[in-house]
Short mmCIF file of C-alpha atoms and ligand atoms in Angstrom, two decimals:
data_model
loop_
_atom_site.label_atom_id
_atom_site.label_comp_id
_atom_site.label_asym_id
_atom_site.label_seq_id
_atom_site.Cartn_x
_atom_site.Cartn_y
_atom_site.Cartn_z
CA UNK P 1 -7.74 -35.73 -16.90
CA UNK P 2 -8.16 -32.48 -18.81
CA UNK P 3 -5.26 -30.41 -20.11
CA UNK P 4 -6.11 -26.69 -20.13
CA UNK P 5 -4.40 -23.80 -21.91
CA UNK P 6 -4.57 -20.05 -21.14
CA UNK P 7 -3.13 -17.39 -23.49
CA UNK P 8 -5.73 -14.61 -23.53
CA UNK P 9 -3.25 -11.85 -22.60
CA UNK P 10 0.33 -11.92 -21.29
CA UNK P 11 0.46 -15.18 -19.30
CA UNK P 12 1.28 -18.50 -20.97
CA UNK P 13 -0.12 -21.22 -18.76
CA UNK P 14 -1.00 -24.92 -18.94
CA UNK P 15 -2.64 -27.10 -16.29
CA UNK P 16 -3.69 -30.72 -15.97
CA UNK P 17 -6.69 -31.43 -13.73
CA UNK P 18 -8.17 -34.75 -12.64
CA UNK P 19 -11.86 -34.77 -13.57
CA UNK P 20 -13.26 -36.93 -10.75
CA UNK P 21 -11.39 -35.28 -7.86
CA UNK P 22 -10.81 -31.76 -9.34
CA UNK P 23 -7.23 -32.18 -8.18
CA UNK P 24 -4.60 -30.12 -9.94
CA UNK P 25 -1.96 -32.56 -11.20
CA UNK P 26 0.25 -30.05 -13.00
CA UNK P 27 0.24 -26.28 -13.32
CA UNK P 28 2.78 -23.91 -14.83
CA UNK P 29 2.65 -20.29 -15.87
CA UNK P 30 5.23 -18.17 -17.65
CA UNK P 31 4.45 -14.49 -17.28
CA UNK P 32 5.62 -11.93 -19.83
CA UNK P 33 5.48 -8.95 -17.44
CA UNK P 34 9.17 -8.18 -17.77
CA UNK P 35 9.07 -8.13 -21.59
CA UNK P 36 6.11 -5.71 -21.66
CA UNK P 37 7.31 -3.57 -18.75
CA UNK P 38 9.36 -1.14 -20.81
CA UNK P 39 6.34 -0.36 -23.01
CA UNK P 40 4.12 0.35 -19.98
CA UNK P 41 1.48 -2.11 -21.19
CA UNK P 42 0.93 -5.31 -23.16
CA UNK P 43 2.06 -5.19 -26.81
CA UNK P 44 -0.24 -7.77 -28.47
CA UNK P 45 2.11 -8.94 -31.27
CA UNK P 46 5.02 -9.33 -28.83
CA UNK P 47 2.74 -11.26 -26.47
CA UNK P 48 1.68 -13.55 -29.30
CA UNK P 49 5.31 -14.32 -30.24
CA UNK P 50 6.20 -15.02 -26.61
CA UNK P 51 3.26 -17.44 -26.27
CA UNK P 52 4.50 -19.24 -29.39
CA UNK P 53 7.79 -19.85 -27.54
CA UNK P 54 6.53 -20.49 -24.01
CA UNK P 55 3.48 -22.72 -24.62
CA UNK P 56 5.37 -25.53 -26.45
CA UNK P 57 8.09 -25.44 -23.78
CA UNK P 58 5.49 -25.95 -21.03
CA UNK P 59 3.59 -28.55 -23.06
CA UNK P 60 6.75 -30.67 -23.39
CA UNK P 61 6.64 -31.21 -19.61
CA UNK P 62 3.06 -32.54 -19.89
CA UNK P 63 3.84 -35.42 -22.26
CA UNK P 64 3.79 -38.10 -19.52
CA UNK P 65 0.04 -37.44 -19.03
CA UNK P 66 -0.96 -37.37 -22.73
CA UNK P 67 -2.30 -40.96 -22.57
CA UNK P 68 -4.67 -40.08 -19.71
CA UNK P 69 -6.28 -37.00 -21.30
CA UNK P 70 -10.03 -37.08 -21.96
CA UNK P 71 -10.18 -33.54 -23.42
CA UNK P 72 -8.15 -30.41 -24.06
CA UNK P 73 -9.58 -27.09 -22.83
CA UNK P 74 -8.60 -23.64 -24.04
CA UNK P 75 -9.56 -20.03 -23.39
CA UNK P 76 -11.17 -18.89 -26.64
CA UNK P 77 -12.89 -15.69 -25.40
CA UNK P 78 -12.55 -12.82 -24.50
CA UNK P 79 -8.99 -11.54 -24.83
CA UNK P 80 -6.45 -10.39 -27.39
CA UNK P 81 -7.19 -12.02 -30.77
CA UNK P 82 -3.53 -12.58 -31.64
CA UNK P 83 -2.77 -14.27 -28.32
CA UNK P 84 -6.00 -16.31 -27.96
CA UNK P 85 -5.18 -17.88 -31.33
CA UNK P 86 -1.86 -19.25 -29.98
CA UNK P 87 -3.64 -21.32 -27.34
CA UNK P 88 -6.44 -22.34 -29.69
CA UNK P 89 -3.97 -23.58 -32.35
CA UNK P 90 -2.18 -25.67 -29.73
CA UNK P 91 -5.49 -27.10 -28.47
CA UNK P 92 -6.52 -28.04 -32.02
CA UNK P 93 -3.19 -29.75 -32.65
CA UNK P 94 -3.53 -31.76 -29.44
CA UNK P 95 -7.16 -32.61 -30.21
CA UNK P 96 -6.21 -33.97 -33.64
CA UNK P 97 -3.09 -35.84 -32.62
CA UNK P 98 -4.53 -37.40 -29.44
CA UNK P 99 -8.07 -37.87 -30.85
CA UNK P 100 -9.71 -36.05 -27.93
CA UNK P 101 -12.43 -33.35 -27.99
CA UNK P 102 -11.91 -29.65 -27.24
CA UNK P 103 -13.64 -27.61 -24.54
CA UNK P 104 -13.68 -23.86 -25.31
CA UNK P 105 -13.68 -21.82 -22.08
CA UNK P 106 -14.79 -18.25 -21.38
CA UNK P 107 -11.98 -16.42 -19.54
CA UNK P 108 -14.39 -14.54 -17.25
CA UNK P 109 -15.98 -17.80 -16.12
CA UNK P 110 -12.42 -18.92 -15.47
CA UNK P 111 -11.83 -16.02 -13.08
CA UNK P 112 -15.10 -16.81 -11.28
CA UNK P 113 -14.14 -20.48 -10.91
CA UNK P 114 -10.66 -19.50 -9.63
CA UNK P 115 -12.60 -19.47 -6.34
CA UNK P 116 -13.24 -23.20 -6.64
CA UNK P 117 -9.91 -24.66 -7.78
CA UNK P 118 -9.57 -28.15 -6.26
CA UNK P 119 -12.93 -27.54 -4.53
CA UNK P 120 -16.66 -27.94 -5.03
CA UNK P 121 -18.39 -24.76 -6.19
CA UNK P 122 -20.51 -23.01 -3.56
CA UNK P 123 -23.29 -21.06 -5.27
CA UNK P 124 -25.02 -18.65 -5.56
CA UNK P 125 -22.41 -15.94 -5.10
CA UNK P 126 -22.17 -12.27 -6.04
CA UNK P 127 -18.83 -11.68 -7.73
CA UNK P 128 -16.84 -8.52 -8.36
CA UNK P 129 -14.41 -9.22 -11.21
CA UNK P 130 -11.58 -6.71 -11.33
CA UNK P 131 -8.84 -7.40 -13.86
CA UNK P 132 -6.88 -5.61 -16.55
CA UNK P 133 -9.65 -6.15 -19.09
CA UNK P 134 -12.79 -6.13 -16.94
CA UNK P 135 -14.63 -4.50 -14.07
CA UNK P 136 -17.90 -6.32 -13.61
CA UNK P 137 -20.43 -7.14 -10.94
CA UNK P 138 -21.84 -10.58 -11.65
CA UNK P 139 -24.69 -12.52 -10.03
CA UNK P 140 -23.65 -16.16 -10.30
CA UNK P 141 -26.74 -18.30 -9.71
CA UNK P 142 -25.33 -21.50 -11.14
CA UNK P 143 -22.76 -22.62 -13.72
CA UNK P 144 -25.36 -22.07 -16.45
CA UNK P 145 -26.79 -18.83 -15.11
CA UNK P 146 -24.44 -15.87 -14.64
CA UNK P 147 -25.78 -12.34 -15.02
CA UNK P 148 -23.62 -9.24 -15.38
CA UNK P 149 -25.40 -6.48 -13.43
CA UNK P 150 -22.81 -3.73 -13.83
CA UNK P 151 -19.81 -3.16 -16.02
CA UNK P 152 -17.37 -0.41 -16.90
CA UNK P 153 -18.25 2.28 -19.39
CA UNK P 154 -14.60 2.73 -20.38
CA UNK P 155 -11.37 1.60 -18.67
CA UNK P 156 -11.20 -1.17 -16.08
CA UNK P 157 -10.03 -0.92 -12.45
CA UNK P 158 -6.76 -2.83 -13.07
CA UNK P 159 -6.13 -1.00 -16.33
CA UNK P 160 -6.39 2.37 -14.55
CA UNK P 161 -3.58 1.27 -12.20
CA UNK P 162 -1.53 0.27 -15.27
CA UNK P 163 -2.10 3.66 -16.90
CA UNK P 164 -1.28 5.66 -13.78
CA UNK P 165 1.93 3.62 -13.37
CA UNK P 166 2.79 4.37 -16.99
CA UNK P 167 2.33 8.12 -16.39
CA UNK P 168 4.87 7.82 -13.56
CA UNK P 169 7.16 5.59 -15.68
CA UNK P 170 7.02 2.86 -13.02
CA UNK P 171 6.66 -0.12 -15.40
CA UNK P 172 4.03 -2.83 -15.95
CA UNK P 173 1.85 -4.25 -14.43
CA UNK P 174 0.94 -1.10 -12.58
CA UNK P 175 -1.33 -2.63 -9.92
CA UNK P 176 1.30 -3.99 -7.53
CA UNK P 177 3.64 -1.03 -8.24
CA UNK P 178 1.01 1.59 -7.41
CA UNK P 179 -0.17 -0.38 -4.35
CA UNK P 180 3.41 -0.49 -3.08
CA UNK P 181 4.08 3.19 -3.80
CA UNK P 182 0.79 4.19 -2.11
CA UNK P 183 2.01 2.71 1.18
CA UNK P 184 4.45 5.63 1.43
CA UNK P 185 1.91 8.30 0.45
CA UNK P 186 -0.85 10.35 2.06
CA UNK P 187 -4.21 9.42 0.44
CA UNK P 188 -5.63 12.82 1.41
CA UNK P 189 -2.85 14.91 -0.15
CA UNK P 190 -4.78 15.08 -3.44
CA UNK P 191 -8.57 15.35 -3.70
CA UNK P 192 -9.69 13.44 -6.78
CA UNK P 193 -13.42 13.28 -7.58
CA UNK P 194 -14.99 9.84 -7.22
CA UNK P 195 -16.33 8.81 -10.67
CA UNK P 196 -20.13 8.81 -11.15
CA UNK P 197 -20.68 9.69 -7.48
CA UNK P 198 -23.85 11.64 -8.23
CA UNK P 199 -25.25 9.08 -10.65
CA UNK P 200 -27.79 6.53 -9.37
CA UNK P 201 -26.62 4.15 -12.10
CA UNK P 202 -24.75 1.01 -11.03
CA UNK P 203 -21.88 1.25 -13.50
CA UNK P 204 -18.15 1.92 -13.42
CA UNK P 205 -15.91 4.44 -15.17
CA UNK P 206 -12.20 5.16 -14.85
CA UNK P 207 -11.30 7.43 -17.78
CA UNK P 208 -12.22 10.66 -15.93
CA UNK P 209 -10.19 9.72 -12.86
CA UNK P 210 -7.27 8.78 -15.10
CA UNK P 211 -7.33 12.30 -16.57
CA UNK P 212 -7.49 13.91 -13.12
CA UNK P 213 -4.42 11.89 -12.16
CA UNK P 214 -2.65 12.79 -15.40
CA UNK P 215 -3.05 16.51 -14.63
CA UNK P 216 -1.72 15.99 -11.09
CA UNK P 217 1.29 14.02 -12.38
CA UNK P 218 2.07 16.68 -14.99
CA UNK P 219 1.91 19.43 -12.36
CA UNK P 220 4.07 17.61 -9.79
CA UNK P 221 7.59 16.35 -9.44
CA UNK P 222 8.31 12.67 -8.63
CA UNK P 223 8.52 13.35 -4.89
CA UNK P 224 4.70 13.72 -4.97
CA UNK P 225 4.12 10.38 -6.73
CA UNK P 226 3.55 8.36 -3.52
CA UNK P 227 0.82 10.84 -2.49
CA UNK P 228 -0.75 10.76 -5.97
CA UNK P 229 -0.63 6.93 -5.97
CA UNK P 230 -2.28 6.76 -2.54
CA UNK P 231 -5.00 9.29 -3.46
CA UNK P 232 -5.65 7.56 -6.78
CA UNK P 233 -5.93 4.09 -5.17
CA UNK P 234 -8.29 5.48 -2.53
CA UNK P 235 -10.54 7.17 -5.11
CA UNK P 236 -10.53 4.26 -7.58
CA UNK P 237 -11.53 1.91 -4.77
CA UNK P 238 -14.06 4.32 -3.25
CA UNK P 239 -15.84 4.28 -6.63
CA UNK P 240 -16.27 0.49 -6.47
CA UNK P 241 -17.34 0.67 -2.82
CA UNK P 242 -19.95 3.40 -3.40
CA UNK P 243 -21.56 1.48 -6.24
CA UNK P 244 -21.53 -1.80 -4.29
CA UNK P 245 -23.12 -0.13 -1.26
CA UNK P 246 -25.90 1.18 -3.48
CA UNK P 247 -26.38 -2.24 -5.06
CA UNK P 248 -26.45 -4.01 -1.68
CA UNK P 249 -29.37 -1.79 -0.56
CA UNK P 250 -31.71 -3.71 -2.86
CA UNK P 251 -29.61 -6.88 -3.23
CA UNK P 252 -28.01 -7.71 0.12
CA UNK P 253 -25.22 -10.23 -0.49
CA UNK P 254 -25.32 -13.67 1.09
CA UNK P 255 -21.95 -14.61 -0.31
CA UNK P 256 -19.60 -12.16 -1.97
CA UNK P 257 -16.33 -12.74 -3.81
CA UNK P 258 -13.72 -10.62 -5.53
CA UNK P 259 -11.69 -12.22 -8.35
CA UNK P 260 -9.28 -11.21 -11.14
CA UNK P 261 -5.73 -9.88 -11.11
CA UNK P 262 -6.63 -6.70 -9.18
CA UNK P 263 -8.33 -8.71 -6.41
CA UNK P 264 -4.80 -9.09 -5.02
CA UNK P 265 -4.97 -5.44 -3.90
CA UNK P 266 -4.91 -5.36 -0.09
CA UNK P 267 -6.49 -1.91 0.20
CA UNK P 268 -9.45 -3.06 -1.93
CA UNK P 269 -9.82 -6.26 0.12
CA UNK P 270 -9.88 -4.28 3.38
CA UNK P 271 -12.49 -1.82 2.07
CA UNK P 272 -14.68 -4.66 0.80
CA UNK P 273 -14.53 -6.38 4.18
CA UNK P 274 -15.79 -3.20 5.82
CA UNK P 275 -18.95 -2.96 3.67
CA UNK P 276 -19.66 -6.69 3.93
CA UNK P 277 -19.52 -6.71 7.74
CA UNK P 278 -23.04 -5.23 8.28
CA UNK P 279 -24.43 -7.95 5.96
CA UNK P 280 -22.57 -10.67 7.88
CA UNK P 281 -21.18 -11.82 4.54
CA UNK P 282 -17.63 -13.11 4.31
CA UNK P 283 -15.30 -11.97 1.54
CA UNK P 284 -14.45 -15.00 -0.59
CA UNK P 285 -11.11 -14.88 -2.36
CA UNK P 286 -9.16 -17.07 -4.74
CA UNK P 287 -5.70 -18.11 -3.58
CA UNK P 288 -3.27 -15.29 -4.41
CA UNK P 289 -1.47 -17.37 -7.07
CA UNK P 290 -4.81 -17.88 -8.89
CA UNK P 291 -5.94 -14.20 -8.87
CA UNK P 292 -4.10 -13.33 -12.08
CA UNK P 293 -4.51 -15.27 -15.33
CA UNK P 294 -3.76 -18.98 -15.10
CA UNK P 295 -4.73 -22.29 -16.71
CA UNK P 296 -5.82 -23.92 -13.43
CA UNK P 297 -9.02 -21.82 -13.41
CA UNK P 298 -9.64 -22.72 -17.08
CA UNK P 299 -9.28 -26.40 -16.19
CA UNK P 300 -11.74 -26.00 -13.32
CA UNK P 301 -14.40 -24.55 -15.67
CA UNK P 302 -13.61 -27.26 -18.23
CA UNK P 303 -14.52 -29.97 -15.71
CA UNK P 304 -18.02 -28.44 -15.41
CA UNK P 305 -18.42 -28.41 -19.20
CA UNK P 306 -17.07 -31.97 -19.52
CA UNK P 307 -19.47 -33.33 -16.91
CA UNK P 308 -22.36 -31.73 -18.85
CA UNK P 309 -21.16 -33.29 -22.12
CA UNK P 310 -20.26 -29.87 -23.52
CA UNK P 311 -17.32 -30.82 -25.72
CA UNK P 312 -16.62 -29.89 -29.32
CA UNK P 313 -14.71 -31.12 -32.33
CA UNK P 314 -11.57 -29.27 -33.29
CA UNK P 315 -13.20 -27.70 -36.37
CA UNK P 316 -15.74 -25.94 -34.17
CA UNK P 317 -13.72 -23.52 -31.99
CA UNK P 318 -14.15 -19.83 -32.82
CA UNK P 319 -11.92 -17.13 -31.29
CA UNK P 320 -14.06 -14.31 -29.84
CA UNK P 321 -11.84 -11.43 -28.65
CA UNK P 322 -14.77 -9.27 -27.51
CA UNK P 323 -17.21 -11.81 -26.13
CA UNK P 324 -18.80 -11.29 -22.68
CA UNK P 325 -19.92 -13.88 -20.12
O1 KG4 T 1 -6.66 -11.03 -14.32
P1 KG4 T 1 -5.40 -10.45 -14.87
O2 KG4 T 1 -4.12 -11.20 -14.61
O3 KG4 T 1 -5.50 -10.24 -16.41
C1 KG4 T 1 -6.65 -9.86 -17.08
O4 KG4 T 1 -7.52 -10.73 -17.31
O5 KG4 T 1 -6.75 -8.65 -17.38
O6 KG4 T 1 -5.30 -8.96 -14.27
C2 KG4 T 1 -4.21 -8.16 -14.54
C3 KG4 T 1 -4.52 -6.78 -14.00
C4 KG4 T 1 -3.50 -5.72 -14.39
O7 KG4 T 1 -4.19 -4.57 -14.83
C5 KG4 T 1 -2.78 -5.44 -13.08
O8 KG4 T 1 -2.25 -4.14 -12.97
C6 KG4 T 1 -3.89 -5.66 -12.08
O9 KG4 T 1 -4.58 -6.80 -12.56
N1 KG4 T 1 -3.36 -5.90 -10.72
C7 KG4 T 1 -3.61 -5.08 -9.69
C8 KG4 T 1 -2.86 -5.60 -8.59
N2 KG4 T 1 -2.23 -6.74 -9.01
C9 KG4 T 1 -2.55 -6.91 -10.33
N3 KG4 T 1 -4.33 -3.95 -9.60
C10 KG4 T 1 -4.36 -3.32 -8.39
N4 KG4 T 1 -3.66 -3.75 -7.31
C11 KG4 T 1 -2.91 -4.88 -7.36
N5 KG4 T 1 -2.24 -5.29 -6.29
ZN1 ZN T 2 -7.89 -12.37 -16.65
#
């Protein structure tokens, strides 16, 4: 079995996965959403302190399996430096005390493999990763070969929901709050410009839309917030859809997946299904509980590394806050 740890942002999570069967034996996650909610976003130092409390509490429940562990896996990139270090320190301590190697795991690979928890991977697949930290279009050929073909020039899709929710003082995380509020609004009540709509470039940008929304919020009273939320969600999603349509013209998808915390958004899922229909490609999704950050997806990636002999000693685990795929 492999014990995996995730602490790259505001979720403390540990999983235990059986290597041969990929079966999830144990999985627990303690989210810090409530603690960060009043600040309208994640406060890194607070997150770090909360991981220092939550991770040992979860680990205590895993003791019965310590004797069966072949390796300990941990997210070491990308993420918040002060929170990644909490998981990495715990992994090093376990590696030393149980005399087992460490498997460092890239968080973005984790989101991609959230599609294959307790399953065999089906590749190749084109993946849209939409989370709080990332908005990326990735061609996944194999475990070894993943190519980012488009990324955001500034904010991410999920982050823009968080920032709009903050403008309306709704709390954190903004994604589910805005999605809920939008259900009561008219998406056509405000006409926001779709980012980069005239640009042939396959890239994403959310800072301009965020400013358009800020001006609308400042000029309106709270009774207009459902309309603003609905128009924002429509425009933010339309941006992804326009760029994907353009990309599909030269790269028609055989298999397409959306992963990451914001892949839970129902409006986005429905719009993606519409553009995939002409290509006869199904929309692959992770189970809802594995869309946001979790250690089960880190354990799933760790199995692939373990089977390829990609393990390290505990002195050899750097923390890379800004690393890509
Ligand atoms: O993957 P994740 O848990 O953490 C990162 O790796 O960033 O994603 C969290 C992000 C937050 O920005 C949150 O607002 C967004 O995912 N999110 C959503 C929804 N649920 C979560 N965004 C839009 N609609 C949602 N329903
Ligand atoms: Zn994530």
